PDB file of C-alpha atoms in Angstrom:
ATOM      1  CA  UNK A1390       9.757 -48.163  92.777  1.00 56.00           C
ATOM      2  CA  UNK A1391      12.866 -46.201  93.448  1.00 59.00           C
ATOM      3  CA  UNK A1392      13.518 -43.021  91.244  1.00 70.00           C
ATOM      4  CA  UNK A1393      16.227 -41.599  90.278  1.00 81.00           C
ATOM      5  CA  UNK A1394      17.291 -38.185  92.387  1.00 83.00           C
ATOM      6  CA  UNK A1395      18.189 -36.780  88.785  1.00 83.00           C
ATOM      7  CA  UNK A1396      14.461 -36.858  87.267  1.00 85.00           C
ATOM      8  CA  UNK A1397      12.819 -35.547  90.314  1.00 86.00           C
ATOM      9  CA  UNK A1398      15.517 -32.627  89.929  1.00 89.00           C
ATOM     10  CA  UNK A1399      14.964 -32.118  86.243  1.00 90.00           C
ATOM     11  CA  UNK A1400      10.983 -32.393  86.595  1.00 91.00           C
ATOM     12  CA  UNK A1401      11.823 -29.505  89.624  1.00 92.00           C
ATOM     13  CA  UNK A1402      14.136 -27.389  87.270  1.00 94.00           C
ATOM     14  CA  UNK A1403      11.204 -27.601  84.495  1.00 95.00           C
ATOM     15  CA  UNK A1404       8.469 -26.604  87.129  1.00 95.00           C
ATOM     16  CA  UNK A1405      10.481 -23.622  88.461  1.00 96.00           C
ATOM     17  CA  UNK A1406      11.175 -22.576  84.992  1.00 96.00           C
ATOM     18  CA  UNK A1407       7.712 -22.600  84.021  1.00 97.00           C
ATOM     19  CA  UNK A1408       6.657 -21.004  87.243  1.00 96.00           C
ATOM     20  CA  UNK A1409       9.161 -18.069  86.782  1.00 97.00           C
ATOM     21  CA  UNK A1410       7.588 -17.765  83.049  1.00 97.00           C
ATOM     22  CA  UNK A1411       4.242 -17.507  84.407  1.00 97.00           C
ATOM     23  CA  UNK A1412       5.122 -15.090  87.129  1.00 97.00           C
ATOM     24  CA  UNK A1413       6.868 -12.590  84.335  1.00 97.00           C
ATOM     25  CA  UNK A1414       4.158 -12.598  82.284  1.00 97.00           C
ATOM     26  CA  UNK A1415       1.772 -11.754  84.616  1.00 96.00           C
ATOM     27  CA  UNK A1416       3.973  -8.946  85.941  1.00 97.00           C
ATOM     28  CA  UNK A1417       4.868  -7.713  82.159  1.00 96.00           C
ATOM     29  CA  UNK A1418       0.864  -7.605  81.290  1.00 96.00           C
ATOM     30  CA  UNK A1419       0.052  -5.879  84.907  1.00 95.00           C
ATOM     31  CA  UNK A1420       3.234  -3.465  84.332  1.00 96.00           C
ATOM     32  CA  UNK A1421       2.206  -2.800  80.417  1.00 95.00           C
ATOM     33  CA  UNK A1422      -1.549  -1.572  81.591  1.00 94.00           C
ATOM     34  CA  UNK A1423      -0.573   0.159  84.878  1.00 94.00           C
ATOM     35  CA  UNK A1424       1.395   1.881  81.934  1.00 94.00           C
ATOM     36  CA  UNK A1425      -1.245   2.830  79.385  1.00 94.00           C
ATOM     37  CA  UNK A1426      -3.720   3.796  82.429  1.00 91.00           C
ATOM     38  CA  UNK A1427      -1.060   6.083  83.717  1.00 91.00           C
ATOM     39  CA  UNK A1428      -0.284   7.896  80.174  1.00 90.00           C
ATOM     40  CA  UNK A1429      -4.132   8.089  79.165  1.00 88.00           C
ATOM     41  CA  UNK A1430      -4.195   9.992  82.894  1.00 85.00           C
ATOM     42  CA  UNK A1431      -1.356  12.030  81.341  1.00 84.00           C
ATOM     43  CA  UNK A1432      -2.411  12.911  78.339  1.00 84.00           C
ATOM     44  CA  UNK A1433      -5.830  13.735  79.663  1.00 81.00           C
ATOM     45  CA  UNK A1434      -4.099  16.166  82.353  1.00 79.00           C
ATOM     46  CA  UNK A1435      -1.497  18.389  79.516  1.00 79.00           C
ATOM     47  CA  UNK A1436      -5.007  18.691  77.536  1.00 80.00           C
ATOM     48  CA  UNK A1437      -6.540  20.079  80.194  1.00 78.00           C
ATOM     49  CA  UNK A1438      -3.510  22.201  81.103  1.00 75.00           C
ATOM     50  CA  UNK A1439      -3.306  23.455  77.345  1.00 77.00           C
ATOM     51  CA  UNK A1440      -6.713  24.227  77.054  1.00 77.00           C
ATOM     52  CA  UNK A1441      -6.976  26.571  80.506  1.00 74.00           C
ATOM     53  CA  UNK A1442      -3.438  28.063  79.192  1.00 73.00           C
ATOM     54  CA  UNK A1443      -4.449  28.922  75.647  1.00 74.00           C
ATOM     55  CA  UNK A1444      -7.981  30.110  77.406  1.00 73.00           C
ATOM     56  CA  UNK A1445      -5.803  32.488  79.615  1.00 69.00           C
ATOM     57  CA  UNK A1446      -3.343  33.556  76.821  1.00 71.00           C
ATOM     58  CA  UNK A1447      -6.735  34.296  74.539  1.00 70.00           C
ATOM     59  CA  UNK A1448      -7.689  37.943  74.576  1.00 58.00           C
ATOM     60  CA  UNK A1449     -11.044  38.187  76.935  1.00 56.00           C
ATOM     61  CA  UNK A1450     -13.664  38.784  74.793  1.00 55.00           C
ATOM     62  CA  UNK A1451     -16.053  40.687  76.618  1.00 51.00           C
ATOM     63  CA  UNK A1452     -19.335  39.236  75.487  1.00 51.00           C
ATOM     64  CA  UNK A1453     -17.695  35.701  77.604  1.00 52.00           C
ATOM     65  CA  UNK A1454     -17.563  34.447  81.280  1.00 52.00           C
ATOM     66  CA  UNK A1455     -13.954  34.035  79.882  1.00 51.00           C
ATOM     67  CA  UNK A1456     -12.732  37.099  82.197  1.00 52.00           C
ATOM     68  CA  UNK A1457     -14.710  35.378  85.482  1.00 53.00           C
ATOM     69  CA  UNK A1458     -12.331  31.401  84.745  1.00 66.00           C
ATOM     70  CA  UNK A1459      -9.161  33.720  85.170  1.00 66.00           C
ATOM     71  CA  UNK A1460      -8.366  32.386  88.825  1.00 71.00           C
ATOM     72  CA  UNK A1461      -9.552  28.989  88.323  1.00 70.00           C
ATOM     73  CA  UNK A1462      -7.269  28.771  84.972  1.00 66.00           C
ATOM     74  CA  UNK A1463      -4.257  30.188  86.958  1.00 68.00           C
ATOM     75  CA  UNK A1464      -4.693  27.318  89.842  1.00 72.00           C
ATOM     76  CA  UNK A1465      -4.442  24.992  86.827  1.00 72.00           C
ATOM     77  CA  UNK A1466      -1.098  26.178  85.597  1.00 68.00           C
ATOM     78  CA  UNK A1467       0.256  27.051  89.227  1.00 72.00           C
ATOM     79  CA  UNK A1468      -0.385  22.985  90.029  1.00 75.00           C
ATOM     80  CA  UNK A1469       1.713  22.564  87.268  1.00 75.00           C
ATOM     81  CA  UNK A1470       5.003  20.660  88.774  1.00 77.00           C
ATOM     82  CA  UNK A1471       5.953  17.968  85.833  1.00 78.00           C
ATOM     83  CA  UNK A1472       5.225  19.739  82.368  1.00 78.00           C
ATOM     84  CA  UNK A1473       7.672  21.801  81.007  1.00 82.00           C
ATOM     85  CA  UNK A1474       6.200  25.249  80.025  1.00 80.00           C
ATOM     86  CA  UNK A1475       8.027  28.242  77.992  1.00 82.00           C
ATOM     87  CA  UNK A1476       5.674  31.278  77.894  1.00 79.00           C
ATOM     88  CA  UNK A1477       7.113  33.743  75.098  1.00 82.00           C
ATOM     89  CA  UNK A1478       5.627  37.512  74.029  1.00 81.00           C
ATOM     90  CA  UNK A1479       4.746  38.317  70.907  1.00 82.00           C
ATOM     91  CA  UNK A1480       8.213  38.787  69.385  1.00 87.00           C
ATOM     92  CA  UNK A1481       9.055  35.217  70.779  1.00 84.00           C
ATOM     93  CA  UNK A1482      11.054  36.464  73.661  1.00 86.00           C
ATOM     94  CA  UNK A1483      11.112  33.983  76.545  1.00 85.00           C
ATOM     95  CA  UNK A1484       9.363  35.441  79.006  1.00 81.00           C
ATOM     96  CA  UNK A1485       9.022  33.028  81.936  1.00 78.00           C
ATOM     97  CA  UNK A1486      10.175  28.899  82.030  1.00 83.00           C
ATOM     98  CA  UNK A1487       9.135  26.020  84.393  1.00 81.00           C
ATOM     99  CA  UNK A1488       9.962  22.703  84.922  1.00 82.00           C
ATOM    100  CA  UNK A1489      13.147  22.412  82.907  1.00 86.00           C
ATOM    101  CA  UNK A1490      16.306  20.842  84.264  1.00 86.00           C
ATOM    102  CA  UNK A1491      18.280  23.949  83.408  1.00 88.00           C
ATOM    103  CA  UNK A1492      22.402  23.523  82.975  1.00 89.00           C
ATOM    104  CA  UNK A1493      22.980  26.186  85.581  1.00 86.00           C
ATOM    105  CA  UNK A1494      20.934  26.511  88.454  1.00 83.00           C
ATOM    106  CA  UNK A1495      18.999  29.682  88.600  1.00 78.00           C
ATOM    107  CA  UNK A1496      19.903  32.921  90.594  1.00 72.00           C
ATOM    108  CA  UNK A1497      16.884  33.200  92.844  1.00 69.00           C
ATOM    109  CA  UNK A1498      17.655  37.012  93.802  1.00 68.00           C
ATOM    110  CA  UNK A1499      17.351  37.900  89.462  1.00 67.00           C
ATOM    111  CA  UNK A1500      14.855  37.172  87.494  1.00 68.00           C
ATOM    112  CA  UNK A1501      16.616  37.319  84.315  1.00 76.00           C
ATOM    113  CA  UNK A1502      18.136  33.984  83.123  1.00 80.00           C
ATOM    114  CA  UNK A1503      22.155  33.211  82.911  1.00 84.00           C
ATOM    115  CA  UNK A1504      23.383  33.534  78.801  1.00 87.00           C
ATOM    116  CA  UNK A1505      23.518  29.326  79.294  1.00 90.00           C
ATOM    117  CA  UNK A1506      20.577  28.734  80.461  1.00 89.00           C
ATOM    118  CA  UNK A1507      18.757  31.262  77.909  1.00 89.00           C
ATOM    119  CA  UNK A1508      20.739  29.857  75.253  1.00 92.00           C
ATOM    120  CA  UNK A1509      19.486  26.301  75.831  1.00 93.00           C
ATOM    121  CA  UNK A1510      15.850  27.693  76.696  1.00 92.00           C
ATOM    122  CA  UNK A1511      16.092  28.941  73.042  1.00 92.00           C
ATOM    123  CA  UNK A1512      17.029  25.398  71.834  1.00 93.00           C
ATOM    124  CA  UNK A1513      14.747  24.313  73.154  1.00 90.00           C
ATOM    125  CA  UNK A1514      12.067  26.587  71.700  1.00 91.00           C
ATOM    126  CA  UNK A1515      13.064  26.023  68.955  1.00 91.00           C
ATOM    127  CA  UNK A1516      12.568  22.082  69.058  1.00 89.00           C
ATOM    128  CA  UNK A1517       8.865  22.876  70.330  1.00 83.00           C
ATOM    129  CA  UNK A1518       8.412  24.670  67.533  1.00 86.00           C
ATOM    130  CA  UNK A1519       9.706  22.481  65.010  1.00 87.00           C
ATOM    131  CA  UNK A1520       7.650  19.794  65.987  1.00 79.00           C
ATOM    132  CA  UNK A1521       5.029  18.244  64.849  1.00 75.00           C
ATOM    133  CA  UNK A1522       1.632  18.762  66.967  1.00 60.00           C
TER     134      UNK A1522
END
């Protein structure tokens, strides 16, 4: 029985098709939990980072082992390379910023920040604390 070059190629077309369908949902559903896994890690790692900052910021009470955590809270927020932190005084004055993508680089010989770059480290202050927690 002879067939016909066009069915084998159709029947080939289908199989390819279904093949490539296969192998993009198995890369989607590997992709989507690599995903999750990687933002529960995430989340798990800013909670941890909050929680040693707002321990530092706290005043030491001195009935605590707060006062003896102070290095290994520090470490913490020093590893810090990814989260964007503003740390502000009282009055809400910016008093130190890491990891933003500033507009202007920063001088490294001052340690005050360019009117730009405070300007936009205000903005964004101001979206942090407009937010919803």
């Amino acid at each position: 029985m002879v067939r016909n070059i066009y069915d084998i190629r159709r029947r080939g077309v289908i199989g390819f098709l279904l093949l490539s369908v296969v192998v993009v949902s198995v890369f989607l559903f590997y992709s989507d939990s690599l995903v999750k896994d990687l933002s529960q890690q995430e989340r798990e790692r800013m909670q941890i980072w909050a929680d040693a900052t707002r321990e530092l910021v706290n005043p030491v009470n001195p009935d605590s082992q707060s006062g003896s955590n102070v290095d290994f809270l520090l470490s913490i927020i020093e590893r810090n390379r990814t989260i964007p932190v503003l740390l502000t005084d009282e009055t809400g004055e910016i008093i130190m910023q890491r990891n933003f993508s500033l507009p202007e680089p920063p001088d490294s010989l001052s340690l005050s920040l360019s009117d730009v770059n405070r300007s936009f480290l205000d903005k964004k202050l101001d979206e942090l604390r407009n937010s919803p927690t």
